[in-house]
Amino acid sequence: MSENKETKKMKESLFYTPKHISKRVSAEEIQAADGFCEKYKGFLDKAKTEREAVKEIIAEAVKNGFSQYEKGGKYAPGDKIYVNNRGKAAMLAVIGKKGVSEGAKITASHIDSPRVDLKQNPLYEDSELALFKTHYYGGIKKYQWTAIPLALHGVFVKTDGSVVNIKLGENENEPKFAITDLLPHLGAEQGKRPLASGIKGEELNILIGSRPFDNSDEGDNIKLNILKILNEKYGVTESDFLSAELELVPAHKASDIGFDKSMIAAYGHDDRICAYTSLMAVLDAGTPDKTLIAVFADKEEVGSDGNTGLNSDFMKNFIWDLAKAEGLDGYEALSRSECLSADVNAAFDPTFPDVLEKKNASFLNKGIVVTKYTGARGKADTSDASAEYTGKIRALLEKNNIVWQTGELGKVDEGGGGTVAKYVANLDVDVIDVGVPVLSMHSPYEIVSKLDVYMAYKAFLAFNG
Ligand code: MN
Ligand code: MN
């Protein structure tokens, strides 16, 4: 049955029907997106932890003319500065022609990702195997972390204050680490556990060695051999684990997915995808009207508490200092500021359609997702952007031909989650969540669409003006 032409026209002008990006952009732009994503994949492989992300971000910034911020310093329009917050969070700023007198433009992403951390006294031997005890970080489905290659990243801090950096398992010839799982033959009882406890927290033990130090009958000989190796390689003893932050992350590299190579699978798209795109958008900004600030926060995956998370004052203090240098009250600069809380959202997955409500879910390849509210249980724990600010961002995206979509994090009362948005909003800043839709979010192998990644970059660029 053919549709009346007039009806079709009416529908086109009155209905809201988001389309696949490839129907909305040129072949050149698709090529540009693919090129952009090659560099993004490189960043993913180099910066798997918050500490490594800070190093990469600041190295990129320095290459692009940024210098370390000096408190109380006088800065002129076009000056580019960075702040390194304890090696685990960072901020870049480009001073605008109007400074912060009319507020700053903030993009706030996070650079920590769910992972498996070592406990403070982790090393033990059992049945002639050496293992590490762990405590997972952030929301993980624990069973997904067994039987995959893991790499060890992090630092030991010794009592003399020296820091020993560890990154082992990333190169092909380096050893990997693993969490073992039961064979199906003996997994019948385990198989009766609910999926959430199929692997329990105290079962996330890391296998790290199996050969003894010597042939004596002394106990803990395998453990001794591991400590000997660690001592030779890093100069540490067992007590140095007490002041260490050591993190197990998937050892695999980012890779294309699909015959058409349209997607990228990697560990930690959440939220290095927004960190990278907002970073590039600040590096590529000219001299803006309003001061631009890109924040790369730690601790989001555990609730943003702590002095490197956005529930602390580190960003607020920076903006107050910038305001003070301009003879302005800090709170005035903040209340005039606006922010894109740059974080991922759950993409609709046709294999699990029941958890999302299709009219309000985000989809791969429909562009950057704008999330007015996150939270759970009747919009609790969310700042819920105002219609006015949502309208402003919507207009900005439309004006700049940026393909975007709306998306909420799951059906009503299905679950939910939060971002840094509310912590920034609580500083009296206008904030809305924008980001990239992700499949298999919080798994060791998250998947995104290349075209969506590029749209995120373009959106941040347009926001920065
Ligand atoms: Mn996130
Ligand atoms: Mn997350």
Short mmCIF file of C-alpha atoms and ligand atoms in Angstrom, two decimals:
data_model
loop_
_atom_site.label_atom_id
_atom_site.label_comp_id
_atom_site.label_asym_id
_atom_site.label_seq_id
_atom_site.Cartn_x
_atom_site.Cartn_y
_atom_site.Cartn_z
CA MET A 1 0.00 0.00 0.00
CA SER A 2 1.52 3.29 -1.03
CA GLU A 3 1.32 6.16 1.38
CA ASN A 4 -0.36 9.35 0.43
CA LYS A 5 2.35 11.88 -0.57
CA GLU A 6 0.84 14.61 1.54
CA THR A 7 0.72 12.35 4.60
CA LYS A 8 4.34 11.41 4.11
CA LYS A 9 5.34 15.06 3.93
CA MET A 10 3.36 15.85 7.06
CA LYS A 11 5.05 13.01 8.90
CA GLU A 12 8.45 14.18 7.81
CA SER A 13 7.84 17.65 9.11
CA LEU A 14 6.04 16.71 12.33
CA PHE A 15 7.50 13.40 13.51
CA TYR A 16 10.75 12.96 15.36
CA THR A 17 12.57 10.06 13.68
CA PRO A 18 16.32 9.80 14.28
CA LYS A 19 18.21 8.25 11.37
CA HIS A 20 21.48 6.35 10.93
CA ILE A 21 24.39 8.82 10.75
CA SER A 22 25.50 7.57 7.34
CA LYS A 23 22.23 8.95 5.94
CA ARG A 24 23.03 12.33 7.43
CA VAL A 25 26.69 12.94 6.59
CA SER A 26 28.97 12.91 3.53
CA ALA A 27 31.37 10.14 2.49
CA GLU A 28 34.24 12.51 3.37
CA GLU A 29 32.96 12.88 6.87
CA ILE A 30 32.71 9.11 7.29
CA GLN A 31 36.32 8.87 6.15
CA ALA A 32 37.31 11.58 8.62
CA ALA A 33 35.56 9.64 11.38
CA ASP A 34 37.48 6.47 10.55
CA GLY A 35 40.76 8.40 10.56
CA PHE A 36 39.94 10.05 13.89
CA CYS A 37 39.20 6.65 15.42
CA GLU A 38 42.62 5.26 14.48
CA LYS A 39 44.16 7.85 16.80
CA TYR A 40 41.54 7.15 19.43
CA LYS A 41 42.48 3.44 19.38
CA GLY A 42 46.10 4.42 19.99
CA PHE A 43 45.04 6.47 23.03
CA LEU A 44 43.01 3.55 24.41
CA ASP A 45 46.02 1.25 24.21
CA LYS A 46 48.38 3.76 25.83
CA ALA A 47 46.12 4.97 28.63
CA LYS A 48 44.37 2.07 30.33
CA THR A 49 44.38 3.55 33.83
CA GLU A 50 43.63 6.99 35.27
CA ARG A 51 47.34 7.57 35.94
CA GLU A 52 48.32 6.66 32.39
CA ALA A 53 45.49 8.77 30.99
CA VAL A 54 46.73 11.81 32.93
CA LYS A 55 50.23 11.30 31.51
CA GLU A 56 48.93 10.98 27.94
CA ILE A 57 46.57 13.94 28.25
CA ILE A 58 49.24 16.22 29.66
CA ALA A 59 51.83 15.04 27.12
CA GLU A 60 49.37 15.87 24.30
CA ALA A 61 48.60 19.21 25.93
CA VAL A 62 52.28 20.14 26.26
CA LYS A 63 52.84 19.21 22.61
CA ASN A 64 50.05 21.65 21.80
CA GLY A 65 51.48 24.57 23.74
CA PHE A 66 49.93 24.10 27.18
CA SER A 67 52.00 24.90 30.25
CA GLN A 68 51.53 24.07 33.90
CA TYR A 69 49.12 26.39 35.70
CA GLU A 70 50.66 28.63 38.33
CA LYS A 71 48.32 29.72 41.06
CA GLY A 72 47.93 33.48 41.11
CA GLY A 73 49.50 33.81 37.66
CA LYS A 74 48.16 36.37 35.19
CA TYR A 75 46.81 34.79 32.06
CA ALA A 76 45.80 36.41 28.80
CA PRO A 77 43.25 35.29 26.19
CA GLY A 78 44.59 32.35 24.22
CA ASP A 79 46.87 31.14 27.03
CA LYS A 80 46.75 27.39 27.50
CA ILE A 81 47.27 25.82 30.89
CA TYR A 82 46.97 22.44 32.56
CA VAL A 83 46.57 21.21 36.11
CA ASN A 84 47.74 17.78 37.22
CA ASN A 85 45.73 16.69 40.25
CA ARG A 86 47.93 14.15 42.05
CA GLY A 87 48.68 12.24 38.85
CA LYS A 88 45.14 10.82 38.78
CA ALA A 89 42.98 13.63 37.45
CA ALA A 90 43.70 16.60 35.20
CA MET A 91 42.28 19.84 33.86
CA LEU A 92 43.14 21.76 30.71
CA ALA A 93 42.06 25.33 30.18
CA VAL A 94 42.19 27.77 27.31
CA ILE A 95 41.72 31.33 28.53
CA GLY A 96 38.94 33.07 26.63
CA LYS A 97 38.70 36.70 25.48
CA LYS A 98 36.21 37.31 28.29
CA GLY A 99 38.02 35.09 30.78
CA VAL A 100 35.51 33.60 33.20
CA SER A 101 33.58 36.86 33.66
CA GLU A 102 30.62 35.34 31.80
CA GLY A 103 31.36 31.86 33.05
CA ALA A 104 33.45 29.00 31.72
CA LYS A 105 32.57 26.26 29.27
CA ILE A 106 33.33 22.99 30.97
CA THR A 107 33.53 19.50 29.54
CA ALA A 108 33.80 16.93 32.29
CA SER A 109 34.73 13.32 31.56
CA HIS A 110 36.26 10.60 33.71
CA ILE A 111 39.37 8.54 33.13
CA ASP A 112 38.92 5.72 35.64
CA SER A 113 37.31 2.50 34.43
CA PRO A 114 35.99 -0.61 36.20
CA ARG A 115 38.81 -3.03 36.97
CA VAL A 116 40.28 -5.38 39.55
CA ASP A 117 42.56 -3.82 42.21
CA LEU A 118 45.04 -5.68 44.39
CA LYS A 119 44.34 -5.73 48.12
CA GLN A 120 46.92 -4.11 50.39
CA ASN A 121 48.40 -7.46 51.47
CA PRO A 122 47.69 -9.46 48.33
CA LEU A 123 50.40 -12.08 47.89
CA TYR A 124 49.92 -15.68 49.03
CA GLU A 125 50.76 -19.23 48.13
CA ASP A 126 48.25 -22.05 48.09
CA SER A 127 48.77 -25.59 46.80
CA GLU A 128 52.08 -24.59 45.26
CA LEU A 129 50.57 -21.75 43.25
CA ALA A 130 51.23 -18.06 43.92
CA LEU A 131 48.24 -15.73 43.80
CA PHE A 132 47.10 -12.17 44.51
CA LYS A 133 43.96 -11.30 46.50
CA THR A 134 41.91 -8.52 44.90
CA HIS A 135 39.06 -6.12 45.50
CA TYR A 136 37.22 -5.08 42.36
CA TYR A 137 36.77 -1.39 41.50
CA GLY A 138 33.49 -0.09 40.09
CA GLY A 139 30.55 -2.02 38.71
CA ILE A 140 31.70 -5.25 37.10
CA LYS A 141 30.03 -8.55 36.22
CA LYS A 142 32.68 -10.62 37.95
CA TYR A 143 32.36 -13.70 35.76
CA GLN A 144 33.45 -11.61 32.75
CA TRP A 145 36.90 -11.15 34.28
CA THR A 146 37.85 -14.82 34.53
CA ALA A 147 39.80 -16.73 31.90
CA ILE A 148 40.95 -13.65 29.99
CA PRO A 149 44.48 -12.22 29.73
CA LEU A 150 45.07 -9.43 32.25
CA ALA A 151 47.87 -6.89 32.59
CA LEU A 152 49.14 -5.31 35.81
CA HIS A 153 49.37 -1.50 35.97
CA GLY A 154 50.05 0.89 38.80
CA VAL A 155 52.53 2.10 41.35
CA PHE A 156 54.40 1.08 44.47
CA VAL A 157 55.28 3.97 46.77
CA LYS A 158 58.22 3.09 48.99
CA THR A 159 58.89 4.50 52.44
CA ASP A 160 61.56 6.83 51.04
CA GLY A 161 58.83 8.38 48.87
CA SER A 162 60.10 6.94 45.62
CA VAL A 163 57.50 5.73 43.15
CA VAL A 164 57.94 2.55 41.14
CA ASN A 165 55.75 2.41 38.05
CA ILE A 166 54.46 -0.97 36.92
CA LYS A 167 53.07 -1.88 33.52
CA LEU A 168 53.37 -5.55 32.75
CA GLY A 169 51.44 -7.74 30.32
CA GLU A 170 50.77 -5.23 27.56
CA ASN A 171 53.54 -6.27 25.15
CA GLU A 172 53.32 -9.52 23.23
CA ASN A 173 56.41 -11.04 24.83
CA GLU A 174 55.45 -10.04 28.37
CA PRO A 175 53.72 -12.43 30.75
CA LYS A 176 50.00 -11.97 31.40
CA PHE A 177 47.94 -12.67 34.49
CA ALA A 178 44.64 -14.49 34.83
CA ILE A 179 41.73 -15.27 37.12
CA THR A 180 40.89 -18.95 36.87
CA ASP A 181 37.39 -20.41 36.51
CA LEU A 182 36.01 -23.91 37.01
CA LEU A 183 35.86 -26.34 34.12
CA PRO A 184 32.25 -27.05 33.04
CA HIS A 185 32.75 -30.71 33.93
CA LEU A 186 32.97 -29.76 37.61
CA GLY A 187 30.89 -26.61 37.41
CA ALA A 188 27.47 -28.12 38.05
CA GLU A 189 27.10 -26.65 41.56
CA GLN A 190 28.63 -23.34 40.51
CA GLY A 191 26.16 -23.29 37.62
CA LYS A 192 23.26 -23.21 40.08
CA ARG A 193 24.45 -19.93 41.58
CA PRO A 194 22.69 -16.79 40.33
CA LEU A 195 24.73 -15.12 37.57
CA ALA A 196 25.69 -12.21 39.86
CA SER A 197 27.47 -14.61 42.22
CA GLY A 198 28.65 -17.11 39.61
CA ILE A 199 32.07 -15.76 40.52
CA LYS A 200 32.24 -14.15 43.96
CA GLY A 201 34.41 -11.21 44.99
CA GLU A 202 36.78 -13.39 47.01
CA GLU A 203 37.14 -15.74 44.04
CA LEU A 204 38.73 -13.02 41.89
CA ASN A 205 42.24 -14.28 42.69
CA ILE A 206 45.04 -13.59 40.25
CA LEU A 207 47.36 -16.43 39.25
CA ILE A 208 50.94 -15.12 39.25
CA GLY A 209 53.39 -18.02 39.54
CA SER A 210 54.03 -21.71 40.07
CA ARG A 211 57.79 -22.38 40.40
CA PRO A 212 59.65 -22.60 43.74
CA PHE A 213 62.67 -20.54 44.74
CA ASP A 214 64.70 -23.74 45.35
CA ASN A 215 64.23 -27.44 45.96
CA SER A 216 64.12 -27.22 49.76
CA ASP A 217 61.04 -28.28 51.72
CA GLU A 218 60.58 -24.78 53.15
CA GLY A 219 57.00 -23.51 53.03
CA ASP A 220 55.94 -20.61 50.77
CA ASN A 221 58.73 -21.34 48.36
CA ILE A 222 56.67 -20.31 45.32
CA LYS A 223 55.74 -17.03 47.01
CA LEU A 224 59.41 -16.49 47.85
CA ASN A 225 60.36 -16.93 44.22
CA ILE A 226 57.79 -14.31 43.15
CA LEU A 227 59.14 -11.84 45.72
CA LYS A 228 62.68 -12.50 44.53
CA ILE A 229 61.63 -11.68 40.97
CA LEU A 230 59.78 -8.54 42.10
CA ASN A 231 62.73 -7.48 44.19
CA GLU A 232 65.16 -7.90 41.30
CA LYS A 233 62.90 -6.21 38.77
CA TYR A 234 61.37 -3.41 40.84
CA GLY A 235 63.38 -3.23 44.06
CA VAL A 236 60.32 -3.92 46.22
CA THR A 237 59.59 -6.24 49.14
CA GLU A 238 56.27 -7.64 50.31
CA SER A 239 55.60 -4.70 52.64
CA ASP A 240 55.74 -2.28 49.68
CA PHE A 241 52.36 -3.64 48.58
CA LEU A 242 50.95 -1.85 51.64
CA SER A 243 51.40 1.51 49.93
CA ALA A 244 50.70 0.55 46.35
CA GLU A 245 47.89 1.02 43.84
CA LEU A 246 48.03 -1.94 41.49
CA GLU A 247 45.28 -2.54 39.00
CA LEU A 248 44.50 -5.51 36.76
CA VAL A 249 43.06 -4.50 33.40
CA PRO A 250 42.37 -6.54 30.26
CA ALA A 251 45.60 -7.06 28.33
CA HIS A 252 44.03 -6.90 24.88
CA LYS A 253 44.33 -3.95 22.53
CA ALA A 254 41.52 -1.98 20.91
CA SER A 255 40.30 -3.59 17.71
CA ASP A 256 37.80 -3.03 14.92
CA ILE A 257 34.60 -5.02 15.05
CA GLY A 258 32.58 -6.26 12.10
CA PHE A 259 33.26 -7.05 8.44
CA ASP A 260 32.67 -3.36 7.77
CA LYS A 261 35.06 -2.27 10.57
CA SER A 262 32.37 0.17 11.68
CA MET A 263 32.84 -0.37 15.41
CA ILE A 264 35.63 -0.47 17.98
CA ALA A 265 35.90 -2.94 20.84
CA ALA A 266 38.19 -2.09 23.72
CA TYR A 267 38.58 -2.01 27.46
CA GLY A 268 37.49 1.26 29.04
CA HIS A 269 35.61 3.20 26.36
CA ASP A 270 33.71 4.31 29.48
CA ASP A 271 34.88 6.97 29.72
CA ARG A 272 38.11 7.46 27.85
CA ILE A 273 35.93 7.88 24.77
CA CYS A 274 34.67 11.21 26.13
CA ALA A 275 38.06 12.03 27.64
CA TYR A 276 39.73 11.65 24.24
CA THR A 277 37.07 13.44 22.19
CA SER A 278 36.83 16.34 24.66
CA LEU A 279 40.63 16.50 24.84
CA MET A 280 40.88 16.80 21.06
CA ALA A 281 38.11 19.41 21.07
CA VAL A 282 40.10 21.58 23.49
CA LEU A 283 43.39 21.09 21.64
CA ASP A 284 41.68 22.04 18.38
CA ALA A 285 39.92 25.12 19.80
CA GLY A 286 41.14 28.56 18.75
CA THR A 287 40.96 31.49 21.14
CA PRO A 288 37.45 31.19 22.56
CA ASP A 289 35.20 33.92 23.91
CA LYS A 290 34.69 32.18 27.24
CA THR A 291 37.42 30.24 29.01
CA LEU A 292 37.30 26.54 28.16
CA ILE A 293 37.96 23.95 30.81
CA ALA A 294 38.25 20.24 30.10
CA VAL A 295 38.18 18.16 33.28
CA PHE A 296 39.38 14.56 33.34
CA ALA A 297 38.20 13.14 36.63
CA ASP A 298 39.08 10.05 38.60
CA LYS A 299 36.77 8.03 40.90
CA GLU A 300 33.58 8.35 38.85
CA GLU A 301 33.12 4.59 38.82
CA VAL A 302 33.07 4.50 42.62
CA GLY A 303 30.84 7.52 43.17
CA SER A 304 33.21 10.49 42.55
CA ASP A 305 34.28 10.75 46.21
CA GLY A 306 37.91 11.47 47.04
CA ASN A 307 40.20 14.37 46.18
CA THR A 308 40.68 13.28 42.58
CA GLY A 309 36.92 12.81 42.02
CA LEU A 310 34.44 15.51 41.05
CA ASN A 311 32.63 15.36 44.37
CA SER A 312 35.69 17.18 45.74
CA ASP A 313 36.54 20.87 45.33
CA PHE A 314 39.45 20.54 42.91
CA MET A 315 37.61 21.94 39.90
CA LYS A 316 35.72 24.52 41.92
CA ASN A 317 38.96 25.80 43.48
CA PHE A 318 40.57 26.13 40.05
CA ILE A 319 37.67 28.19 38.71
CA TRP A 320 37.67 30.30 41.88
CA ASP A 321 41.36 30.98 41.37
CA LEU A 322 40.85 31.95 37.73
CA ALA A 323 38.04 34.28 38.81
CA LYS A 324 40.12 35.79 41.60
CA ALA A 325 42.91 36.61 39.14
CA GLU A 326 40.29 38.53 37.12
CA GLY A 327 39.01 40.35 40.20
CA LEU A 328 35.79 38.37 40.19
CA ASP A 329 34.00 36.34 42.84
CA GLY A 330 34.41 32.61 42.26
CA TYR A 331 30.76 31.80 42.78
CA GLU A 332 29.78 34.30 40.10
CA ALA A 333 32.05 32.63 37.56
CA LEU A 334 30.58 29.26 38.49
CA SER A 335 26.95 30.31 38.37
CA ARG A 336 27.45 31.66 34.86
CA SER A 337 29.28 28.54 33.67
CA GLU A 338 27.86 25.72 31.62
CA CYS A 339 28.98 22.15 31.38
CA LEU A 340 28.69 19.07 29.24
CA SER A 341 29.03 16.09 31.54
CA ALA A 342 30.73 13.86 29.01
CA ASP A 343 29.97 10.24 29.70
CA VAL A 344 28.71 7.15 27.91
CA ASN A 345 25.20 5.72 27.85
CA ALA A 346 23.84 2.20 27.31
CA ALA A 347 23.20 1.48 23.63
CA PHE A 348 20.13 -0.54 22.67
CA ASP A 349 21.12 -4.19 22.29
CA PRO A 350 18.71 -6.31 20.19
CA THR A 351 19.81 -9.40 22.11
CA PHE A 352 18.61 -7.83 25.38
CA PRO A 353 15.74 -5.56 24.32
CA ASP A 354 13.75 -5.75 27.54
CA VAL A 355 15.81 -3.42 29.74
CA LEU A 356 15.47 -0.35 27.56
CA GLU A 357 12.41 1.50 26.38
CA LYS A 358 12.94 1.84 22.65
CA LYS A 359 11.53 5.33 22.14
CA ASN A 360 13.92 6.73 24.74
CA ALA A 361 16.97 4.51 24.34
CA SER A 362 20.15 5.41 22.50
CA PHE A 363 21.32 3.37 19.51
CA LEU A 364 24.65 2.77 17.85
CA ASN A 365 25.16 5.05 14.82
CA LYS A 366 22.49 7.57 15.74
CA GLY A 367 25.01 10.06 17.00
CA ILE A 368 26.02 11.60 20.28
CA VAL A 369 23.47 10.82 22.98
CA VAL A 370 22.06 13.62 25.10
CA THR A 371 20.80 12.38 28.45
CA LYS A 372 18.61 14.89 30.26
CA TYR A 373 18.56 12.86 33.45
CA THR A 374 20.18 9.70 34.75
CA GLY A 375 19.53 8.34 38.25
CA ALA A 376 17.05 5.73 39.42
CA ARG A 377 13.82 5.28 41.40
CA GLY A 378 11.91 8.31 40.20
CA LYS A 379 14.83 10.46 39.06
CA ALA A 380 16.68 10.26 42.39
CA ASP A 381 20.42 10.96 42.34
CA THR A 382 20.37 13.03 39.18
CA SER A 383 20.59 16.74 38.47
CA ASP A 384 18.06 16.50 35.58
CA ALA A 385 19.01 19.30 33.18
CA SER A 386 16.44 22.06 32.74
CA ALA A 387 14.38 22.28 29.58
CA GLU A 388 16.05 25.65 28.97
CA TYR A 389 19.58 24.26 29.05
CA THR A 390 18.55 21.14 27.13
CA GLY A 391 17.02 23.42 24.50
CA LYS A 392 20.19 25.46 24.29
CA ILE A 393 22.33 22.37 23.70
CA ARG A 394 19.81 20.96 21.26
CA ALA A 395 19.92 24.18 19.24
CA LEU A 396 23.72 24.18 19.29
CA LEU A 397 23.88 20.61 17.95
CA GLU A 398 21.27 21.26 15.27
CA LYS A 399 22.97 24.47 14.14
CA ASN A 400 26.29 22.66 13.73
CA ASN A 401 24.84 19.64 11.89
CA ILE A 402 25.81 17.27 14.64
CA VAL A 403 23.87 14.02 14.56
CA TRP A 404 22.47 13.44 18.03
CA GLN A 405 19.83 11.45 19.82
CA THR A 406 18.19 11.33 23.21
CA GLY A 407 18.72 8.39 25.52
CA GLU A 408 17.95 7.36 29.07
CA LEU A 409 19.83 4.76 31.06
CA GLY A 410 17.29 1.95 31.03
CA LYS A 411 13.56 1.52 31.48
CA VAL A 412 11.88 3.20 34.44
CA ASP A 413 12.71 1.21 37.59
CA GLU A 414 14.90 -1.23 35.65
CA GLY A 415 18.10 -0.09 37.34
CA GLY A 416 19.93 3.09 36.46
CA GLY A 417 23.12 4.89 37.28
CA GLY A 418 24.75 8.26 37.59
CA THR A 419 27.53 10.45 36.26
CA VAL A 420 29.53 13.45 37.45
CA ALA A 421 26.73 15.75 36.24
CA LYS A 422 25.10 16.23 39.63
CA TYR A 423 28.37 17.16 41.34
CA VAL A 424 29.01 19.88 38.79
CA ALA A 425 25.35 20.98 38.86
CA ASN A 426 25.53 21.29 42.65
CA LEU A 427 28.15 24.01 42.13
CA ASP A 428 25.36 26.10 40.54
CA VAL A 429 26.47 25.27 36.98
CA ASP A 430 24.11 24.37 34.10
CA VAL A 431 24.91 20.75 33.20
CA ILE A 432 23.65 18.07 30.87
CA ASP A 433 24.98 14.60 30.10
CA VAL A 434 26.21 13.93 26.59
CA GLY A 435 28.26 11.01 25.36
CA VAL A 436 28.56 7.95 23.22
CA PRO A 437 26.27 4.88 23.24
CA VAL A 438 28.12 1.72 24.29
CA LEU A 439 27.34 -1.99 23.95
CA SER A 440 28.57 -4.38 26.68
CA MET A 441 29.28 -1.39 28.93
CA HIS A 442 31.58 -2.11 31.91
CA SER A 443 32.71 -5.39 30.36
CA PRO A 444 36.37 -6.00 29.46
CA TYR A 445 35.39 -5.58 25.80
CA GLU A 446 33.07 -2.60 25.34
CA ILE A 447 31.82 -1.72 21.84
CA VAL A 448 31.10 1.65 20.22
CA SER A 449 30.45 2.96 16.72
CA LYS A 450 33.16 4.99 15.03
CA LEU A 451 30.66 7.48 13.65
CA ASP A 452 29.30 8.16 17.13
CA VAL A 453 32.84 8.76 18.42
CA TYR A 454 33.37 11.37 15.74
CA MET A 455 30.05 13.04 16.47
CA ALA A 456 31.09 13.36 20.10
CA TYR A 457 34.28 15.13 19.05
CA LYS A 458 32.32 17.46 16.78
CA ALA A 459 29.79 18.19 19.51
CA PHE A 460 32.52 19.17 22.01
CA LEU A 461 34.19 21.29 19.33
CA ALA A 462 30.91 23.12 18.65
CA PHE A 463 30.30 23.60 22.39
CA ASN A 464 33.76 25.09 22.81
CA GLY A 465 32.85 27.50 20.00
MN MN B 1 31.16 6.62 32.73
MN MN B 2 30.84 3.59 34.02
#
